[in-house]
Tab-separated table of C-alpha atoms in Angstrom:
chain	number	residue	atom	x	y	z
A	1	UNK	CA	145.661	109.522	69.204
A	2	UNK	CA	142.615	111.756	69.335
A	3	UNK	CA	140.622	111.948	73.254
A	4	UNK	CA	137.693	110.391	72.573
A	5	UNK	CA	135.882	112.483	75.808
A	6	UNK	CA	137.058	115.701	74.973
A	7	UNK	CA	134.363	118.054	73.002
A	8	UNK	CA	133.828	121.372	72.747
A	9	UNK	CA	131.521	124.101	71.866
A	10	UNK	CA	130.426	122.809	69.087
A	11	UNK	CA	129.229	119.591	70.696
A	12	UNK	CA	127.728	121.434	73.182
A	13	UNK	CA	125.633	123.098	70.582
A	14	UNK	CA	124.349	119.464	68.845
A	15	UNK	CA	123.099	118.700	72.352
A	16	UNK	CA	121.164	121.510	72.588
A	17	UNK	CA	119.585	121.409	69.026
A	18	UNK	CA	119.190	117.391	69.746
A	19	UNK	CA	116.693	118.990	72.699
A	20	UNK	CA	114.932	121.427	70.360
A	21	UNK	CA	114.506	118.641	67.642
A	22	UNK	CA	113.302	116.547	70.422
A	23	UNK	CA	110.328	119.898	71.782
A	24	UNK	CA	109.287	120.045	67.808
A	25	UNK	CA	108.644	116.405	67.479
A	26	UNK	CA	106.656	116.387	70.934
A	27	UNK	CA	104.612	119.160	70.201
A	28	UNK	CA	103.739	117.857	66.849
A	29	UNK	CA	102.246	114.746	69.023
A	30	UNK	CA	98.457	114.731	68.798
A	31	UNK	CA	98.288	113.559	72.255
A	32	UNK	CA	100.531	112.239	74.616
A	33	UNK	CA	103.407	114.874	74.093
A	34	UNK	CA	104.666	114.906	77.802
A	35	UNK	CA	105.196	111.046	77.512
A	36	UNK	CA	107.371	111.637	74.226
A	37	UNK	CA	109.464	114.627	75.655
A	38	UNK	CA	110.165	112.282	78.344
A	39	UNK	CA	111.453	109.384	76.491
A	40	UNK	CA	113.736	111.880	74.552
A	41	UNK	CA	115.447	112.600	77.517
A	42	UNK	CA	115.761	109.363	78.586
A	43	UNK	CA	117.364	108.464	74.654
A	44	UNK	CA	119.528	111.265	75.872
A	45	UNK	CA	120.954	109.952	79.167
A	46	UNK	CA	121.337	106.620	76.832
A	47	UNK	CA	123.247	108.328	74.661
A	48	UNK	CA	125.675	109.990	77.100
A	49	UNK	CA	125.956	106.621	78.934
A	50	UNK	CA	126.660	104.689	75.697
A	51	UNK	CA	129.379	107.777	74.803
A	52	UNK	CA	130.898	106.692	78.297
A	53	UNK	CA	130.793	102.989	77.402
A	54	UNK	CA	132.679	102.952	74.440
A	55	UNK	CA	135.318	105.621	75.765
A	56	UNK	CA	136.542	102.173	77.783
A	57	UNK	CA	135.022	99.048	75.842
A	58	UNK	CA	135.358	97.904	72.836
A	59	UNK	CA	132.854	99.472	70.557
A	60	UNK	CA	132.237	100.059	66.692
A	61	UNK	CA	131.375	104.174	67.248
A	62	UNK	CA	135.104	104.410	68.094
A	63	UNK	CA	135.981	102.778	64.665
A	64	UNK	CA	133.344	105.212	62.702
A	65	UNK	CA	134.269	108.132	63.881
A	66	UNK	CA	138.392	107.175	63.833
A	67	UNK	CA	138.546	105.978	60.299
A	68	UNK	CA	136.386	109.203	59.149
A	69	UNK	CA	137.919	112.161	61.110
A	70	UNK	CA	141.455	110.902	60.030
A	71	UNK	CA	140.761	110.360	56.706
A	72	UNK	CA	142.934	111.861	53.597
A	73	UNK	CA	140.313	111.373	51.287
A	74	UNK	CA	137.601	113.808	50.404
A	75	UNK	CA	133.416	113.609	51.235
A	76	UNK	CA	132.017	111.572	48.032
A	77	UNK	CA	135.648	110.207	47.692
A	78	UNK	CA	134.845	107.669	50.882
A	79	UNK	CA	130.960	107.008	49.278
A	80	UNK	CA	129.936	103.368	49.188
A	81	UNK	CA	127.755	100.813	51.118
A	82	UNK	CA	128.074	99.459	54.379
A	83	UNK	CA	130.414	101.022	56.503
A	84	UNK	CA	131.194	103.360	53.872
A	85	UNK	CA	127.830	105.085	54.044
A	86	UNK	CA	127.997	105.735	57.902
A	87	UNK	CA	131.425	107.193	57.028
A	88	UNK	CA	129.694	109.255	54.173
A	89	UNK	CA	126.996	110.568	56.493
A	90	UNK	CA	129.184	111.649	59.483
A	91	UNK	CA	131.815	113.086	57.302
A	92	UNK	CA	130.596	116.489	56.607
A	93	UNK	CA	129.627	116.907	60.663
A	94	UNK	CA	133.171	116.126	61.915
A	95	UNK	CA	134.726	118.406	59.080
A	96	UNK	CA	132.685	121.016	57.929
A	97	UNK	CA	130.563	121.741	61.614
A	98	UNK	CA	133.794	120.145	63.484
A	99	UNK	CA	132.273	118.470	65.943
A	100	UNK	CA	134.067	115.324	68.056
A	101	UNK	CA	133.172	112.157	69.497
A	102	UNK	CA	130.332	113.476	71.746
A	103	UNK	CA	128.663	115.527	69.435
A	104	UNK	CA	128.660	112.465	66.820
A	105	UNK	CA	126.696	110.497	69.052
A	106	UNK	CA	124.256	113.366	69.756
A	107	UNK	CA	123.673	113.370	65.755
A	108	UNK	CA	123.334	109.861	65.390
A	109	UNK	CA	121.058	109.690	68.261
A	110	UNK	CA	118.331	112.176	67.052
A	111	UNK	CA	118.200	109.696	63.912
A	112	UNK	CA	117.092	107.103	66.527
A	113	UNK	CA	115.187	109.803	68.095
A	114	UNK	CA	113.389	110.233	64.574
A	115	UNK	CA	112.852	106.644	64.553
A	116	UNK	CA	110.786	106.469	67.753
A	117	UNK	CA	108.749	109.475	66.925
A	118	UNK	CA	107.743	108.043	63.706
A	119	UNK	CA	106.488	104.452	65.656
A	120	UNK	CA	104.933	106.774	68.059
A	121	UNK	CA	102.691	108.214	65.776
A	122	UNK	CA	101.513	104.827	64.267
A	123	UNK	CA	101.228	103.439	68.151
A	124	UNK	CA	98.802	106.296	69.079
A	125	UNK	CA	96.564	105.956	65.963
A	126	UNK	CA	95.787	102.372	66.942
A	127	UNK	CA	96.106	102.216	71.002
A	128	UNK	CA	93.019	101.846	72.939
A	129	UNK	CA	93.003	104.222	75.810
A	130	UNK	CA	93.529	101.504	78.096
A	131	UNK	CA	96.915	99.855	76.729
A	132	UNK	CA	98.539	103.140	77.359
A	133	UNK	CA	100.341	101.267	79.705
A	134	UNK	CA	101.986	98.969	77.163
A	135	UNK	CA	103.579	102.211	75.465
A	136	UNK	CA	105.958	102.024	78.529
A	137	UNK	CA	107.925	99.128	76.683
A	138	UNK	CA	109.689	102.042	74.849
A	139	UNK	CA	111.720	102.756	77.843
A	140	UNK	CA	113.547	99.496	77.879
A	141	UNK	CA	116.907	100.554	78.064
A	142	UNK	CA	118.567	98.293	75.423
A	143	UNK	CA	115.901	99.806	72.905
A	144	UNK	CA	117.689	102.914	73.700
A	145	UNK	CA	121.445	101.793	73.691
A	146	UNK	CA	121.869	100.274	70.167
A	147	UNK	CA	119.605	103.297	68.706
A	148	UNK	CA	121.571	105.923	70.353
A	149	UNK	CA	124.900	104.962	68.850
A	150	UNK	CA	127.030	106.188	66.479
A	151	UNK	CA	126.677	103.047	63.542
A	152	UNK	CA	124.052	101.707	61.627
A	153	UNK	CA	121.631	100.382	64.121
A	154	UNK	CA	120.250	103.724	64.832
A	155	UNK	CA	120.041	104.771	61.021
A	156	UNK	CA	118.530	101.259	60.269
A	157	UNK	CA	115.924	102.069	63.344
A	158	UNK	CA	114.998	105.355	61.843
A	159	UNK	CA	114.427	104.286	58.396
A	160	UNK	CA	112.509	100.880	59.585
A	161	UNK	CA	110.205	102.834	61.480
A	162	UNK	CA	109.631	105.796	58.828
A	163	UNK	CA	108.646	102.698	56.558
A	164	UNK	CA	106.515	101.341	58.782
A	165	UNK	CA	104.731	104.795	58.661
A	166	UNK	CA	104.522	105.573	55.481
A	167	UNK	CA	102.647	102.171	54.819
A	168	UNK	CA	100.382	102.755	58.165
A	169	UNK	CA	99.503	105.861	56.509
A	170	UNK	CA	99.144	104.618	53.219
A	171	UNK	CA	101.835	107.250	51.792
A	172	UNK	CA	103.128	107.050	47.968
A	173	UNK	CA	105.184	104.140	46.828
A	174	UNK	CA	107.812	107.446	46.109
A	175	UNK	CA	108.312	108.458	49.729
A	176	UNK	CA	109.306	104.724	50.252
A	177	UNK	CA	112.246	104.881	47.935
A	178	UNK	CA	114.746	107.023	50.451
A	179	UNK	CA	114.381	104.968	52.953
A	180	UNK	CA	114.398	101.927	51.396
A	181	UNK	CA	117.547	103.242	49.729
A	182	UNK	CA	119.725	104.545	52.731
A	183	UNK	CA	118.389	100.880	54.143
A	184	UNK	CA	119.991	99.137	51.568
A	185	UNK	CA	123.309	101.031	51.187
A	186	UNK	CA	123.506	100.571	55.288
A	187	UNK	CA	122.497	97.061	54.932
A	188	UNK	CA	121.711	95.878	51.051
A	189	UNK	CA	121.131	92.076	52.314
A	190	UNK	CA	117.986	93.832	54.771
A	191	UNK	CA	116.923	95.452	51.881
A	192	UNK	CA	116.325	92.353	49.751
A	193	UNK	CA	115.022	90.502	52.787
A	194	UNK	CA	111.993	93.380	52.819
A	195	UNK	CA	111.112	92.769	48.767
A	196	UNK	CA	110.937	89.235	49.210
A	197	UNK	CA	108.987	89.164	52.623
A	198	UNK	CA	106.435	92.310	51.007
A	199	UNK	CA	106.169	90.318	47.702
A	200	UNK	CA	105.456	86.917	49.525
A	201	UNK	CA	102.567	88.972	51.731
A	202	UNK	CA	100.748	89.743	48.364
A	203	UNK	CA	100.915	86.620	46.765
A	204	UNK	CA	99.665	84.833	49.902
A	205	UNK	CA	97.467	87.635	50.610
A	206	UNK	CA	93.687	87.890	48.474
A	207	UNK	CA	93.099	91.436	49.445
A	208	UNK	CA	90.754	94.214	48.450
A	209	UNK	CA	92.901	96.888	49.163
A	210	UNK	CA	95.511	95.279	45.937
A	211	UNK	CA	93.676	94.850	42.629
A	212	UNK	CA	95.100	92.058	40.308
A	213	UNK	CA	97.343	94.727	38.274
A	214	UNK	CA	98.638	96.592	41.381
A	215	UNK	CA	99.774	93.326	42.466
A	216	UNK	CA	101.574	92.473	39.087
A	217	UNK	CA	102.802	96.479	39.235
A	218	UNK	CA	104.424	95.489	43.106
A	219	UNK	CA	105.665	92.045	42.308
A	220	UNK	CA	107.616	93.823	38.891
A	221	UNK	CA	108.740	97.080	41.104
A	222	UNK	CA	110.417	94.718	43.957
A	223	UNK	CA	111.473	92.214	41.526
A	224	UNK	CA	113.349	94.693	39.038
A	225	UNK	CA	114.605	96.312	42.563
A	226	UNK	CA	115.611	92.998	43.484
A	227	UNK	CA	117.217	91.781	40.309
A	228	UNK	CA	119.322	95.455	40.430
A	229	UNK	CA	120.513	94.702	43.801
A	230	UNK	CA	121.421	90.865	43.811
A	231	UNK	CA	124.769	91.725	41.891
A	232	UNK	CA	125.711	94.364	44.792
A	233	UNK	CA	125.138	91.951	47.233
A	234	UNK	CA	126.970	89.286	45.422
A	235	UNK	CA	129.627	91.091	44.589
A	236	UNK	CA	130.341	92.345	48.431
A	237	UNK	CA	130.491	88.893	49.987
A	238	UNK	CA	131.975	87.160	46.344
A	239	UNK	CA	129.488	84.621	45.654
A	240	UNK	CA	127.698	83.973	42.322
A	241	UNK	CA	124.766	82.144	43.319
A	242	UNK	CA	121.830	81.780	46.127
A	243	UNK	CA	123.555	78.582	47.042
A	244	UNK	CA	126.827	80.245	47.533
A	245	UNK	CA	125.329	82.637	49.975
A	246	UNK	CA	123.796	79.563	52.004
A	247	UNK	CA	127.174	79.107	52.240
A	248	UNK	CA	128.599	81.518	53.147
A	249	UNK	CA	125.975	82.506	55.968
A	250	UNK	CA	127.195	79.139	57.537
A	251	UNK	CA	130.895	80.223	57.635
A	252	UNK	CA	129.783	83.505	58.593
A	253	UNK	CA	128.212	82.092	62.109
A	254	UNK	CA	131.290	80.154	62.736
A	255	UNK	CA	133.831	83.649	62.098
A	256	UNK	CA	131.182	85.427	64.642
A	257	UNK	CA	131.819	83.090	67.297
A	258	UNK	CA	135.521	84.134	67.865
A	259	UNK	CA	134.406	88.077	67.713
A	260	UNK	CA	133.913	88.322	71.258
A	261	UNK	CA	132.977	87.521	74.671
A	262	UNK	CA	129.365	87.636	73.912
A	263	UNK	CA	129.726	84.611	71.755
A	264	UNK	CA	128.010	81.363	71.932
A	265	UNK	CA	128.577	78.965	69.500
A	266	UNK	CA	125.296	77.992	67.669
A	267	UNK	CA	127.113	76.836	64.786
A	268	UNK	CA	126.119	73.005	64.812
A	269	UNK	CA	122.514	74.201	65.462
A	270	UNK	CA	119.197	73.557	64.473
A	271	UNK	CA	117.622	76.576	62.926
A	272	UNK	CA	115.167	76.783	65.578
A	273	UNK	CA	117.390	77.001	68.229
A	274	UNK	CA	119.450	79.735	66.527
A	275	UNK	CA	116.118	81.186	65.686
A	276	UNK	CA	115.397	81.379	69.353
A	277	UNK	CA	118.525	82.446	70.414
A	278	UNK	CA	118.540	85.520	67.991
A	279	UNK	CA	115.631	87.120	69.099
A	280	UNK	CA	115.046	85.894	72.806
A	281	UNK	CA	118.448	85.456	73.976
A	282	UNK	CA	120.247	86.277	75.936
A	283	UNK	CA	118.210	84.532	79.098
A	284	UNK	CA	118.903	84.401	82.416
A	285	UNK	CA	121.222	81.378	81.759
A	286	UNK	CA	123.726	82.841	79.430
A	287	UNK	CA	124.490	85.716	81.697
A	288	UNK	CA	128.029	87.461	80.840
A	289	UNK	CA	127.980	90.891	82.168
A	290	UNK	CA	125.222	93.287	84.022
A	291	UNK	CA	123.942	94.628	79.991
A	292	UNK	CA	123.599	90.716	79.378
A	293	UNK	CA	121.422	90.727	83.005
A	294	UNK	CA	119.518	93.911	81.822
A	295	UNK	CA	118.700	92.643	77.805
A	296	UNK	CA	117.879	88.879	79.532
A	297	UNK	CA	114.873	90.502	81.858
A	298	UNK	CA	113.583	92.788	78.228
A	299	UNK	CA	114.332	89.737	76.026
A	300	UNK	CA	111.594	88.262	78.722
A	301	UNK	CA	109.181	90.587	77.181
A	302	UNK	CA	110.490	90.043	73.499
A	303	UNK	CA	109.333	86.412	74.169
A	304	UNK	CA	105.826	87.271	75.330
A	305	UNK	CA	105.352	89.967	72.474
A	306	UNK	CA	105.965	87.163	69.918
A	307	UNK	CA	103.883	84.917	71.462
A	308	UNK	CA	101.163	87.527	71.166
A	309	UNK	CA	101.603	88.693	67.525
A	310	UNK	CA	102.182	84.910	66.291
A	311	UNK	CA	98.478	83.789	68.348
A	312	UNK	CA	96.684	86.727	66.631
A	313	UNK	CA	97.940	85.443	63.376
A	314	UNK	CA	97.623	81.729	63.644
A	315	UNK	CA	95.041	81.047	66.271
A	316	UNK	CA	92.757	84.267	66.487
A	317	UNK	CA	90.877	83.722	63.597
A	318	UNK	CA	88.308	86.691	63.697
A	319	UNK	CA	90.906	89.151	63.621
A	320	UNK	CA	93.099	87.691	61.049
A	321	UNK	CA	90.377	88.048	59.008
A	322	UNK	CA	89.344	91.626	59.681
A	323	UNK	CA	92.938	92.461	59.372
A	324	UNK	CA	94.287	90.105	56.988
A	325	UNK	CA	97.138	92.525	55.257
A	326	UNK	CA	97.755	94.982	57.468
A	327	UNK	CA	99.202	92.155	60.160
A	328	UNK	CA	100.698	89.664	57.906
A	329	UNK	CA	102.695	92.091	55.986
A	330	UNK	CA	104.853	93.089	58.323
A	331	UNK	CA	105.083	89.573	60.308
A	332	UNK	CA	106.520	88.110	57.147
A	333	UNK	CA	109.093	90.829	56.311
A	334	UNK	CA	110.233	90.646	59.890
A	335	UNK	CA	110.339	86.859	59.612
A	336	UNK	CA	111.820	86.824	56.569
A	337	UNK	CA	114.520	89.380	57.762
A	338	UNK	CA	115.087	87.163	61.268
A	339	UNK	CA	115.698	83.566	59.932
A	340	UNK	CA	118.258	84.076	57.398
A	341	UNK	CA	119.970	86.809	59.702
A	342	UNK	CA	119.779	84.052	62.713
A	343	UNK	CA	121.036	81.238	60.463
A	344	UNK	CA	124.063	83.467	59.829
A	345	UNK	CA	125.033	84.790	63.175
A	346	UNK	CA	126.090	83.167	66.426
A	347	UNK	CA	126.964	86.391	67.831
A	348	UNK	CA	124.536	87.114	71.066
A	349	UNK	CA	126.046	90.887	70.961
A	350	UNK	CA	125.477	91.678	67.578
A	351	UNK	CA	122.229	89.456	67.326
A	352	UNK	CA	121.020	91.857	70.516
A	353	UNK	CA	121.575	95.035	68.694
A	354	UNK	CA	120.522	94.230	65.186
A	355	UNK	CA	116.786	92.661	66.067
A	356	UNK	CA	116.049	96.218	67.072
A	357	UNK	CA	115.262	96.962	63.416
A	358	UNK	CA	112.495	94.601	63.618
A	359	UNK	CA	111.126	96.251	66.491
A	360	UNK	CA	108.744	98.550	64.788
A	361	UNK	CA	106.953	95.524	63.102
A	362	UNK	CA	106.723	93.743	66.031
A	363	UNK	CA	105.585	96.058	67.942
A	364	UNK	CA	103.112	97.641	66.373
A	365	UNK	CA	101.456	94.561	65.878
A	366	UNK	CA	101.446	93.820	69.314
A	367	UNK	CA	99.649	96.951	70.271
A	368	UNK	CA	97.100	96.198	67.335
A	369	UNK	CA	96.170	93.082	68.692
A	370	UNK	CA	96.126	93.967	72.776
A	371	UNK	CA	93.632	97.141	71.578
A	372	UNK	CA	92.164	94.898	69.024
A	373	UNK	CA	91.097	92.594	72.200
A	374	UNK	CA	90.135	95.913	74.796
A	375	UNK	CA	87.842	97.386	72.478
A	376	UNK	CA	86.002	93.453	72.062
A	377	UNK	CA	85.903	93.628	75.803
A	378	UNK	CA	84.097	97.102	76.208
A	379	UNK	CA	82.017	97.052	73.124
């Protein structure tokens, strides 16, 4: 069996370009660019601590890069969604720049990398000079670990945040379709959750910035992309109907609660609770290792940002009205992507390293609203 820790040259040399990726992106920073340089080394010593995890623990990197660097078949031969896409894009790395175990991780971390440059840029257009402080919360660690990796949390990070800029900046509806492609052939079921959360934001939503047939336009784009995608998802988990797939999410949470010792079995629970559980847990009672200590004291602050992003929504009146669109748009797809995905999993570990997709949304509101509130208080 392949060492896992051993790299050479060629590693070395993805390191050092992951650095000079990381100089570019900071000096393309308006302001700030010493802050951003420094939380690209710390997604660095992430990364290399991650590496060192997984040499020892069980991990899903080891499985990506195994499967794909011993692999008789040929690039476009091992195409396909899921786990066959992360195959697809590390293939070519491993065999045509041969690079190992190390060097995988350093390529899969600049896409997480990417992803937190392309929040950053939203987060500075709408932070008040003093919430700089709040930008801090990019250094939690866990932010870091399960967007450093070598799997599809860091690719899903990446391509979740790009969106997230492309609508801040009110880009073409083409520059959303490669990201919202790689999205769905990572994750096809995140993909639909997006069209129906986005299409449920403009029918709830009586907005100047959608006329009447840009609205019917949107609502036939993500329903044709919808329609086109249903059988794909269908097909992969073998059901023929919505009601088979309500299904099936419920014997999916049971199967996740043997996976591991991160398990807690949720599956005789309310949806609230598991709702709770997905995205604040775990807490300082369900403690099952020091990472478990470490995600309980960020999932402290997960808790609070909610709170804050669901009071400017439902209580703060004023500002939901100023900014009607621009906050409920991406509340709902991140709500709409949470409760089916808690409903389906009673997995704390996975549950802890997929809600960092949902980051971006969340996040960015948050900072809307806390500069939203400093500028009332100057003005």
């Amino acid at each position: 069996m392949f060492d896992l820790s051993y790299w050479n040259e060629f590693d070395f040399i993805a390191g050092i370009v992951y650095f000079i990726i990381a100089v570019i992106l900071s000096l393309k920073m308006s302001t700030k660019r010493m802050f951003f340089f420094l939380l690209s080394i710390f997604h660095f010593f992430i990364t290399l601590y991650y590496w060192s995890y997984s040499l020892t623990n069980v991990a899903d990197s080891t499985m990506y890069f195994e499967t794909t660097k011993y692999t008789h078949l040929g690039w476009f031969d091992i195409f396909g969604p899921d786990t066959s896409f992360i195959r697809f894009i590390l293939f070519p790395f491993l065999h045509f720049f041969n690079l190992n175990y190390l060097g995988a991780f350093f390529i899969f971390s600049t896409f997480g990398l990417l992803g937190f440059y392309f929040l950053f840029r939203v987060l500075l257009v709408i932070v008040s000079k003093n919430n700089y402080k709040w930008l801090y919360v990019l250094f939690l660690p866990q932010l870091h670990f399960w967007t450093c990796a070598l799997g599809k949390d860091s690719l899903i990070f990446m391509q979740m945040s790009l969106l997230l800029s492309l609508w801040f900046f009110n880009k073409k509806l083409i520059y959303y379709l490669l990201p919202f492609a790689i999205i769905g052939f990572v994750r096809i079921h995140i993909s639909l959750l997006m069209v129906v959360g986005y299409g449920i934001a403009i029918f709830l939503l009586d907005s100047k910035k959608i006329s009447p047939f840009k609205k019917v336009l949107l609502v036939g784009v993500f329903g044709g992309i919808f329609m086109a995608l249903f059988p794909y998802l269908a097909d992969r988990i073998n059901v023929n109907n919505v009601m088979e797939i309500v299904e099936y999410a419920n014997n999916e949470s049971v199967k996740y609660v043997s996976s591991g010792g991160s398990s807690v079995d949720l599956s005789s629970s309310s949806l609230p609770i598991k709702f709770f559980s997905y995205l604040f847990r775990p807490l300082f009672f369900d403690i099952w290792s020091f990472l478990a200590l470490e995600a309980s004291v960020e999932n402290l602050f997960w808790l609070y940002m909610f709170f804050v992003v669901s009071y400017s929504i439902f209580r703060d009146k004023k500002y939901y009205s100023i900014n009607k669109f621009n906050v409920l748009a991406p509340y709902l797809v991140a709500m709409i992507i949470v409760i089916p995905m808690s409903y389906a999993l009673s997995n704390l570990g996975i549950a802890m390293r997929q809600k960092t997709m949902i980051f971006p949304l969340l996040f960015h509101l948050f900072i809307y609203y806390k500069s939203y509130k400093n500028r009332l208080r100057y003005e």
